[in-house]
XYZ file of N, CA and C in Angstrom:
681
model
N 0.840 -1.195 0.000
C 0.000 0.000 0.000
C 0.878 1.250 0.000
N 0.372 2.286 -0.631
C 1.129 3.528 -0.754
C 0.516 4.592 0.155
N 1.323 5.084 1.082
C 0.908 6.134 2.000
C 1.686 7.400 1.663
N 0.982 8.489 1.395
C 1.629 9.751 1.054
C 1.384 10.755 2.174
N 2.455 11.384 2.610
C 2.407 12.371 3.685
C 2.641 13.752 3.074
N 1.713 14.673 3.303
C 1.845 16.046 2.825
C 2.095 16.947 4.027
N 3.286 17.536 4.082
C 3.659 18.398 5.198
C 3.835 19.826 4.703
N 3.166 20.766 5.373
C 3.251 22.179 4.980
C 4.119 22.980 5.938
N 4.976 22.310 6.694
C 5.872 23.036 7.594
C 6.858 23.898 6.826
N 7.234 25.024 7.411
C 8.129 25.965 6.739
C 9.526 26.006 7.344
N 9.647 25.722 8.615
C 10.938 25.830 9.282
C 11.698 24.509 9.235
N 12.986 24.574 9.545
C 13.830 23.385 9.634
C 14.638 23.470 10.933
N 14.395 22.572 11.923
C 13.410 21.483 11.901
C 11.997 22.025 12.058
N 11.023 21.180 11.722
C 9.634 21.606 11.709
C 8.795 20.693 12.604
N 8.020 21.293 13.510
C 7.111 20.494 14.336
C 6.010 19.868 13.483
N 5.654 20.547 12.383
C 4.658 19.993 11.466
C 5.172 18.711 10.827
N 6.426 18.729 10.369
C 7.010 17.527 9.789
C 7.187 16.432 10.846
N 7.533 16.819 12.065
C 7.683 15.839 13.140
C 6.366 15.123 13.402
N 5.273 15.874 13.472
C 3.966 15.250 13.672
C 3.615 14.359 12.492
N 3.884 14.832 11.279
C 3.597 14.029 10.084
C 4.366 12.718 10.107
N 5.637 12.758 10.486
C 6.444 11.545 10.535
C 5.931 10.570 11.584
N 5.520 11.081 12.735
C 5.007 10.193 13.783
C 3.692 9.546 13.359
N 2.850 10.293 12.680
C 1.594 9.721 12.184
C 1.861 8.650 11.126
N 2.824 8.912 10.238
C 3.154 7.946 9.187
C 3.726 6.663 9.781
N 4.629 6.793 10.754
C 5.231 5.611 11.370
C 4.177 4.781 12.093
N 3.258 5.443 12.788
C 2.207 4.716 13.506
C 1.258 4.025 12.539
N 0.930 4.684 11.428
C 0.041 4.069 10.442
C 0.692 2.857 9.794
N 1.958 2.985 9.412
C 2.672 1.862 8.809
C 2.770 0.695 9.781
N 2.918 1.004 11.065
C 3.017 -0.048 12.062
C 1.720 -0.779 12.306
N 0.592 -0.143 12.023
C -0.715 -0.769 12.268
C -1.324 -1.379 11.014
N -0.737 -1.132 9.863
C -1.302 -1.641 8.607
C -1.173 -3.159 8.536
N -2.038 -3.774 7.753
C -2.071 -5.238 7.640
C -1.027 -5.765 6.663
N -0.350 -4.885 5.921
C 0.660 -5.314 4.959
C 1.734 -4.260 4.826
N 2.690 -4.468 3.924
C 3.776 -3.488 3.736
C 3.230 -2.136 3.281
N 3.835 -1.081 3.783
C 3.418 0.274 3.440
C 4.622 1.034 2.886
N 4.441 1.599 1.700
C 5.476 2.413 1.055
C 5.140 3.873 1.325
N 5.974 4.546 2.142
C 5.688 5.913 2.567
C 6.421 6.915 1.674
N 5.688 7.881 1.136
C 6.253 8.976 0.344
C 5.923 10.293 1.047
N 6.894 11.181 1.164
C 6.694 12.469 1.827
C 6.751 13.591 0.801
N 5.747 14.453 0.830
C 5.702 15.640 -0.025
C 5.909 16.861 0.870
N 7.049 17.514 0.725
C 7.353 18.730 1.476
C 6.925 19.937 0.642
N 5.854 20.584 1.058
C 5.340 21.703 0.274
C 6.287 22.894 0.271
N 7.123 23.013 1.294
C 8.104 24.106 1.331
C 8.989 24.096 0.084
N 9.336 22.900 -0.365
C 10.208 22.774 -1.531
C 9.473 23.014 -2.852
N 8.151 23.079 -2.801
C 7.349 23.212 -4.028
C 6.684 24.581 -4.140
N 7.005 25.499 -3.225
C 6.275 26.767 -3.158
C 6.322 27.538 -4.473
N 7.487 27.618 -5.092
C 7.615 28.385 -6.337
C 6.828 27.724 -7.457
N 6.930 26.408 -7.589
C 6.211 25.712 -8.657
C 4.702 25.785 -8.451
N 4.260 25.752 -7.189
C 2.825 25.889 -6.922
C 2.339 27.265 -7.367
N 3.110 28.309 -7.049
C 2.728 29.670 -7.464
C 2.681 29.789 -8.984
N 3.670 29.212 -9.659
C 3.675 29.259 -11.125
C 2.485 28.505 -11.704
N 2.141 27.372 -11.105
C 1.006 26.595 -11.611
C -0.302 27.355 -11.453
N -0.422 28.104 -10.368
C -1.638 28.881 -10.154
C -1.789 29.991 -11.190
N -0.667 30.482 -11.724
C -0.728 31.589 -12.675
C -0.716 31.144 -14.138
N -0.035 30.021 -14.431
C 0.034 29.611 -15.831
C -0.644 28.267 -16.125
N -1.053 27.546 -15.070
C -1.787 26.304 -15.278
C -0.935 25.088 -15.576
N 0.399 25.227 -15.511
C 1.274 24.104 -15.842
C 2.178 23.775 -14.649
N 2.118 22.539 -14.149
C 2.979 22.174 -13.027
C 4.410 21.910 -13.482
N 5.370 22.277 -12.659
C 6.761 21.936 -12.919
C 7.001 20.451 -12.667
N 8.230 20.026 -12.908
C 8.541 18.591 -12.788
C 8.330 18.073 -11.365
N 8.840 18.794 -10.365
C 8.714 18.340 -8.977
C 7.262 18.372 -8.513
N 6.547 19.415 -8.876
C 5.138 19.500 -8.493
C 4.323 18.414 -9.175
N 4.613 18.146 -10.442
C 3.903 17.091 -11.162
C 4.111 15.733 -10.494
N 5.347 15.466 -10.035
C 5.619 14.200 -9.345
C 4.856 14.128 -8.029
N 4.766 15.254 -7.312
C 4.028 15.274 -6.048
C 2.540 15.048 -6.283
N 1.999 15.655 -7.324
C 0.585 15.464 -7.645
C 0.319 14.008 -7.996
N 1.214 13.387 -8.765
C 1.054 11.973 -9.107
C 1.085 11.102 -7.859
N 1.977 11.419 -6.921
C 2.049 10.662 -5.673
C 0.729 10.739 -4.907
N 0.211 11.933 -4.751
C -1.027 12.126 -4.000
C -2.196 11.433 -4.691
N -2.268 11.554 -6.000
C -3.377 10.970 -6.748
C -3.369 9.447 -6.688
N -2.179 8.849 -6.678
C -2.075 7.390 -6.700
C -2.002 6.767 -5.312
N -2.088 7.570 -4.264
C -1.939 7.057 -2.898
C -3.149 6.229 -2.477
N -2.891 5.234 -1.637
C -3.979 4.477 -1.000
C -4.474 5.196 0.244
N -3.692 6.111 0.771
C -4.082 6.894 1.934
C -3.207 8.124 2.049
N -3.746 9.170 2.677
C -3.025 10.435 2.830
C -2.965 10.854 4.295
N -1.838 11.419 4.666
C -1.715 12.139 5.929
C -1.363 13.568 5.574
N -2.167 14.523 6.004
C -1.936 15.922 5.664
C -1.800 16.720 6.954
N -0.715 17.490 7.061
C -0.452 18.254 8.284
C -0.039 19.667 7.904
N -0.646 20.642 8.572
C -0.351 22.046 8.297
C -0.113 22.799 9.593
N 0.746 23.807 9.571
C 0.797 24.738 10.708
C -0.423 25.647 10.666
N -0.794 26.167 11.800
C -1.936 27.074 11.865
C -1.464 28.507 11.639
N -2.034 29.145 10.613
C -1.777 30.553 10.328
C -3.108 31.297 10.356
N -3.208 32.337 11.171
C -4.429 33.151 11.233
C -5.665 32.287 11.445
N -5.566 31.341 12.384
C -6.680 30.487 12.801
C -7.157 29.540 11.707
N -6.309 29.246 10.716
C -6.703 28.317 9.664
C -5.456 27.627 9.117
N -5.634 26.815 8.053
C -4.481 26.197 7.404
C -3.670 27.267 6.691
N -2.421 26.940 6.390
C -1.548 27.916 5.729
C -1.957 28.101 4.268
N -1.571 29.237 3.708
C -1.862 29.490 2.299
C -1.160 28.503 1.387
N 0.062 28.100 1.735
C 0.796 27.125 0.935
C 0.072 25.791 0.912
N -0.440 25.372 2.056
C -1.197 24.121 2.161
C -2.426 24.164 1.249
N -3.198 25.231 1.352
C -4.418 25.348 0.542
C -4.086 25.441 -0.939
N -3.013 26.166 -1.281
C -2.649 26.335 -2.691
C -2.303 24.999 -3.344
N -1.646 24.113 -2.596
C -1.311 22.809 -3.168
C -2.571 22.043 -3.533
N -3.552 22.018 -2.650
C -4.776 21.273 -2.941
C -5.646 21.993 -3.966
N -5.419 23.290 -4.158
C -6.121 24.020 -5.215
C -5.664 23.590 -6.605
N -4.418 23.135 -6.742
C -3.925 22.774 -8.077
C -4.233 21.320 -8.438
N -4.771 20.552 -7.498
C -5.147 19.174 -7.816
C -6.421 19.139 -8.652
N -6.571 18.077 -9.421
C -7.828 17.855 -10.126
C -8.957 17.705 -9.115
N -10.144 18.161 -9.471
C -11.265 18.177 -8.523
C -11.663 16.784 -8.053
N -11.331 15.748 -8.832
C -11.686 14.376 -8.448
C -10.504 13.587 -7.892
N -9.372 14.248 -7.672
C -8.154 13.526 -7.294
C -8.268 12.815 -5.950
N -9.051 13.369 -5.036
C -9.142 12.797 -3.692
C -10.458 12.086 -3.423
N -11.284 11.921 -4.430
C -12.591 11.300 -4.223
C -12.435 9.876 -3.688
N -13.028 9.615 -2.523
C -12.991 8.294 -1.926
C -11.684 7.917 -1.268
N -10.731 8.848 -1.197
C -9.402 8.523 -0.652
C -9.382 8.758 0.858
N -8.893 7.792 1.645
C -8.795 7.993 3.097
C -7.766 9.063 3.438
N -8.137 9.985 4.320
C -7.259 11.093 4.691
C -7.268 11.266 6.213
N -6.075 11.391 6.777
C -5.903 11.722 8.196
C -5.438 13.164 8.259
N -6.153 14.006 8.988
C -5.824 15.419 9.066
C -5.080 15.722 10.371
N -4.085 16.607 10.274
C -3.322 17.023 11.441
C -2.912 18.474 11.327
N -2.610 19.083 12.465
C -2.183 20.478 12.477
C -1.315 20.728 13.696
N -0.483 21.759 13.600
C 0.363 22.161 14.713
C 0.199 23.660 14.944
N 0.393 24.067 16.196
C 0.276 25.483 16.528
C 0.956 25.791 17.839
N 1.046 27.068 18.153
C 1.730 27.480 19.367
C 0.900 27.348 20.620
N -0.409 27.216 20.467
C -1.291 27.146 21.624
C -2.435 26.183 21.353
N -2.951 25.570 22.401
C -4.069 24.648 22.260
C -5.365 25.326 21.853
N -5.422 26.669 21.922
C -6.664 27.373 21.577
C -6.994 27.275 20.093
N -6.025 26.822 19.276
C -6.282 26.690 17.840
C -6.697 25.270 17.440
N -6.943 24.401 18.403
C -7.180 22.991 18.073
C -8.418 22.769 17.205
N -9.399 23.662 17.279
C -10.618 23.484 16.486
C -10.404 23.759 15.003
N -9.171 24.154 14.623
C -8.880 24.337 13.203
C -9.126 23.037 12.427
N -8.954 21.909 13.092
C -9.206 20.622 12.432
C -10.656 20.509 11.978
N -11.566 21.009 12.810
C -12.990 20.826 12.528
C -13.589 21.953 11.700
N -13.117 23.189 11.890
C -13.760 24.286 11.152
C -13.045 24.631 9.849
N -11.836 24.066 9.615
C -11.104 24.385 8.387
C -10.712 23.136 7.605
N -9.953 22.224 8.210
C -9.436 21.086 7.452
C -10.516 20.080 7.088
N -11.347 19.713 8.044
C -12.363 18.693 7.736
C -13.332 19.162 6.648
N -13.841 20.390 6.687
C -14.706 20.844 5.583
C -13.991 20.871 4.233
N -12.702 21.232 4.221
C -11.965 21.267 2.954
C -11.937 19.886 2.306
N -11.587 18.866 3.078
C -11.463 17.530 2.487
C -12.816 16.865 2.282
N -13.816 17.271 3.029
C -15.174 16.810 2.734
C -15.625 17.364 1.380
N -15.293 18.623 1.105
C -15.621 19.216 -0.193
C -14.921 18.481 -1.330
N -13.688 18.040 -1.091
C -12.934 17.303 -2.106
C -13.357 15.835 -2.186
N -14.359 15.458 -1.399
C -14.957 14.107 -1.391
C -13.975 13.030 -0.928
N -13.040 13.437 -0.088
C -12.166 12.459 0.556
C -12.915 11.844 1.739
N -12.395 10.721 2.232
C -12.967 10.071 3.412
C -12.052 10.406 4.587
N -12.467 11.358 5.403
C -11.631 11.835 6.504
C -11.858 10.953 7.727
N -10.784 10.435 8.308
C -10.930 9.562 9.476
C -11.497 10.370 10.639
N -12.220 9.715 11.548
C -12.894 10.454 12.624
C -11.958 11.250 13.521
N -10.764 10.730 13.790
C -9.858 11.393 14.727
C -8.828 12.236 13.992
N -8.827 13.541 14.240
C -7.768 14.414 13.767
C -6.769 14.635 14.895
N -5.568 15.024 14.557
C -4.524 15.202 15.579
C -3.976 16.623 15.509
N -4.155 17.346 16.610
C -3.593 18.691 16.744
C -2.520 18.645 17.820
N -1.376 19.257 17.555
C -0.281 19.295 18.514
C 0.140 20.734 18.758
N -0.124 21.225 19.961
C 0.372 22.532 20.373
C 1.778 22.379 20.931
N 2.438 23.487 21.173
C 3.813 23.437 21.672
C 3.909 22.646 22.971
N 2.910 22.807 23.844
C 2.958 22.131 25.138
C 2.597 20.647 25.058
N 2.111 20.192 23.912
C 1.717 18.787 23.777
C 2.903 17.847 23.580
N 4.029 18.360 23.077
C 5.167 17.487 22.797
C 5.754 16.966 24.099
N 5.718 15.655 24.246
C 6.206 15.024 25.467
C 5.165 14.954 26.565
N 3.986 15.528 26.334
C 2.931 15.502 27.342
C 2.012 14.313 27.128
N 1.249 13.999 28.147
C 0.319 12.874 28.067
C -0.823 13.201 27.111
N -1.195 12.246 26.289
C -2.356 12.394 25.419
C -2.033 12.425 23.943
N -0.912 13.034 23.551
C -0.596 13.142 22.128
C -0.339 11.765 21.517
N 0.435 10.940 22.192
C 0.739 9.607 21.660
C -0.532 8.789 21.477
N -1.472 8.920 22.411
C -2.723 8.166 22.298
C -3.551 8.644 21.110
N -3.578 9.958 20.880
C -4.323 10.481 19.729
C -3.685 10.030 18.422
N -2.367 10.008 18.381
C -1.668 9.549 17.180
C -1.997 8.091 16.902
N -1.983 7.252 17.920
C -2.276 5.828 17.735
C -3.715 5.614 17.284
N -4.648 6.340 17.880
C -6.048 6.170 17.513
C -6.297 6.608 16.068
N -5.781 7.760 15.686
C -5.985 8.264 14.328
C -5.312 7.367 13.297
N -4.086 6.939 13.568
C -3.367 6.091 12.611
C -4.044 4.733 12.473
N -4.608 4.232 13.566
C -5.344 2.976 13.465
C -6.566 3.100 12.571
N -7.259 4.220 12.669
C -8.429 4.441 11.818
C -8.033 4.529 10.348
N -6.916 5.221 10.074
C -6.455 5.322 8.690
C -6.021 3.962 8.151
N -5.313 3.185 8.959
C -4.852 1.867 8.529
C -6.020 0.949 8.197
N -7.089 1.028 8.970
C -8.283 0.212 8.708
C -8.875 0.554 7.343
N -9.025 1.870 7.056
C -9.604 2.283 5.782
C -8.705 1.906 4.607
N -7.410 2.120 4.750
C -6.487 1.776 3.667
C -6.520 0.286 3.366
N -6.526 -0.538 4.390
C -6.549 -1.987 4.199
C -7.857 -2.426 3.562
N -8.961 -1.812 3.975
C -10.265 -2.178 3.421
C -10.340 -1.854 1.935
N -9.847 -0.676 1.555
C -9.908 -0.284 0.156
C -8.917 -1.061 -0.702
N -7.825 -1.518 -0.086
C -6.843 -2.306 -0.825
C -7.237 -3.768 -0.932
N -8.319 -4.145 -0.244
C -8.807 -5.523 -0.329
C -8.143 -6.485 0.626
N -7.318 -5.981 1.551
C -6.648 -6.855 2.506
C -7.429 -6.950 3.791
N -6.972 -7.806 4.736
C -7.639 -7.906 6.027
C -7.479 -6.617 6.810
N -8.550 -6.154 7.403
C -8.503 -4.893 8.134
C -7.859 -5.100 9.488
N -6.865 -4.261 9.833
C -6.282 -4.344 11.166
C -7.263 -3.823 12.197
N -7.068 -4.216 13.437
C -7.954 -3.749 14.499
C -7.597 -2.324 14.867
N -8.595 -1.454 14.894
C -8.375 -0.094 15.357
C -8.277 -0.113 16.874
N -7.672 0.898 17.480
C -7.571 0.934 18.932
C -8.938 0.800 19.575
N -9.047 -0.114 20.526
C -10.310 -0.323 21.203
C -11.230 -1.281 20.506
N -10.806 -1.859 19.360
C -11.643 -2.803 18.635
C -11.068 -4.191 18.749
N -11.968 -5.172 18.668
C -11.511 -6.551 18.651
C -10.989 -6.889 17.274
N -10.128 -7.892 17.165
C -9.658 -8.353 15.874
C -10.819 -8.880 15.055
N -10.768 -8.734 13.702
C -11.836 -9.245 12.859
C -12.046 -10.727 13.118
N -13.350 -11.093 13.250
C -13.679 -12.498 13.455
C -13.747 -12.888 14.915
N -13.377 -11.946 15.834
C -13.366 -12.311 17.238
C -14.629 -11.907 17.963
N -15.552 -11.208 17.265
C -16.778 -10.781 17.909
C -17.694 -11.967 18.125
N -18.481 -11.893 19.171
C -19.391 -12.973 19.517
C -20.791 -12.588 19.115
N -21.518 -13.448 18.351
C -22.888 -13.125 17.986
C -23.736 -12.918 19.222
N -24.674 -11.982 19.120
C -25.574 -11.736 20.233
C -26.858 -12.504 20.041
N -27.491 -12.873 21.118
C -28.707 -13.682 21.044
C -29.909 -12.795 20.920
N -30.821 -13.140 20.039
C -32.059 -12.416 19.885
C -33.070 -12.869 20.913
N -34.274 -12.320 20.792
C -35.297 -12.637 21.774
C -35.634 -14.109 21.760
N -35.556 -14.750 20.615
C -35.913 -16.153 20.509
C -34.743 -17.062 20.828
N -33.570 -16.467 21.151
C -32.402 -17.272 21.462
C -31.538 -17.550 20.265
N -31.966 -17.141 19.043
C -31.159 -17.362 17.852
C -30.076 -16.312 17.768
N -28.985 -16.640 17.081
C -27.870 -15.717 16.953
C -28.190 -14.647 15.938
N -27.828 -13.409 16.246
C -28.019 -12.275 15.353
C -26.648 -11.748 14.994
N -26.322 -11.584 13.689
C -25.004 -11.073 13.316
C -24.749 -9.717 13.942
N -23.489 -9.464 14.279
C -23.110 -8.166 14.834
C -23.362 -7.083 13.807
N -23.583 -5.861 14.291
C -23.876 -4.745 13.395
C -22.751 -4.545 12.402
N -23.084 -4.372 11.110
C -22.083 -4.144 10.076
C -21.556 -5.420 9.462
N -22.030 -6.600 9.899
C -21.522 -7.846 9.327
C -22.119 -8.077 7.955
N -21.429 -8.904 7.146
C -21.850 -9.169 5.791
C -22.847 -10.314 5.795
N -23.883 -10.191 4.992
C -24.839 -11.281 4.898
C -26.158 -10.784 4.381
N -27.155 -11.659 4.379
C -28.478 -11.303 3.896
C -29.379 -10.984 5.071
N -30.218 -9.996 4.917
C -31.171 -9.657 5.956
C -32.362 -10.597 5.853
N -33.245 -10.508 6.842
C -34.415 -11.380 6.832
C -35.324 -11.109 5.640
N -35.300 -9.865 5.131
C -36.145 -9.548 3.979
C -35.482 -9.925 2.659
N -34.293 -10.566 2.721
C -33.637 -11.051 1.516
C -32.677 -10.081 0.879
N -32.618 -8.843 1.377
C -31.708 -7.858 0.803
C -30.306 -8.069 1.355
N -29.288 -7.900 0.492
C -27.898 -8.080 0.900
C -27.375 -6.820 1.577
N -26.682 -6.986 2.688
C -26.054 -5.878 3.390
C -24.713 -5.577 2.718
N -24.542 -4.354 2.215
C -23.308 -3.987 1.519
C -22.287 -3.505 2.549
N -21.132 -4.173 2.639
C -20.104 -3.734 3.598
C -19.645 -2.308 3.321
N -19.283 -1.598 4.384
C -18.879 -0.204 4.261
C -17.675 -0.043 3.342
N -16.701 -1.002 3.420
C -15.516 -0.862 2.572
C -15.851 -0.973 1.089
N -16.904 -1.756 0.750
C -17.321 -1.838 -0.654
C -17.908 -0.507 -1.113
N -18.666 0.146 -0.233
C -19.229 1.443 -0.586
C -18.124 2.473 -0.807
N -17.068 2.432 0.022
C -15.948 3.355 -0.160
C -15.210 3.070 -1.474
N -14.994 1.773 -1.748
C -14.284 1.408 -2.963
C -15.040 1.875 -4.208
N -16.362 1.867 -4.126
C -17.171 2.285 -5.277
C -16.958 3.749 -5.619
N -16.609 4.569 -4.607
C -16.368 5.979 -4.871
C -15.162 6.230 -5.739
N -14.222 5.263 -5.732
C -12.962 5.463 -6.446
C -12.997 4.912 -7.859
N -14.106 4.288 -8.257
C -14.179 3.730 -9.607
C -14.511 4.824 -10.606
């Protein structure tokens, strides 16, 4: 599986890149198969992105980055917070993508900032952006303020979010889905007994309903978006 990390950090070293790397390592560790990680540093593409916005033609490096993102089985996107939102460089990169490039693609959103008061940027800026692009955004986003590094809670959020991304990537790739944090391994759930004592499949299981209609698994519905 191909995992592409998009980092919009500007400084060297960058806390944005550090968060992106930790998310990528955790996702690769939870995936059900080998993961090929590619990193797109938007700082290195700033000039080509600006030229593409004005003339409509991507340079060689930008074209390679766009191909990576388009062909990815999953994305991790991390931006620093500027003026209570994502950075202009971050938004400009996604502006030059084809409108259907991210349709049905699993995306983990992350952001970094100097204070925890900007944590809602994930919900009021990043999540709506990728919902508009018809990506499948995992439920858990990860925000890291300056005081979060080395503090309790960040590692748990990283593990939970990366587990959710790994599940979606594995499902769309057709492999066995790894267990997300707090979930039992596939096949380990116990059927529940109905009123008559008969076994009832767990919610979301594959099979036919009593009325004869087939229950379509969620991963099949996601895969259909990418056709």
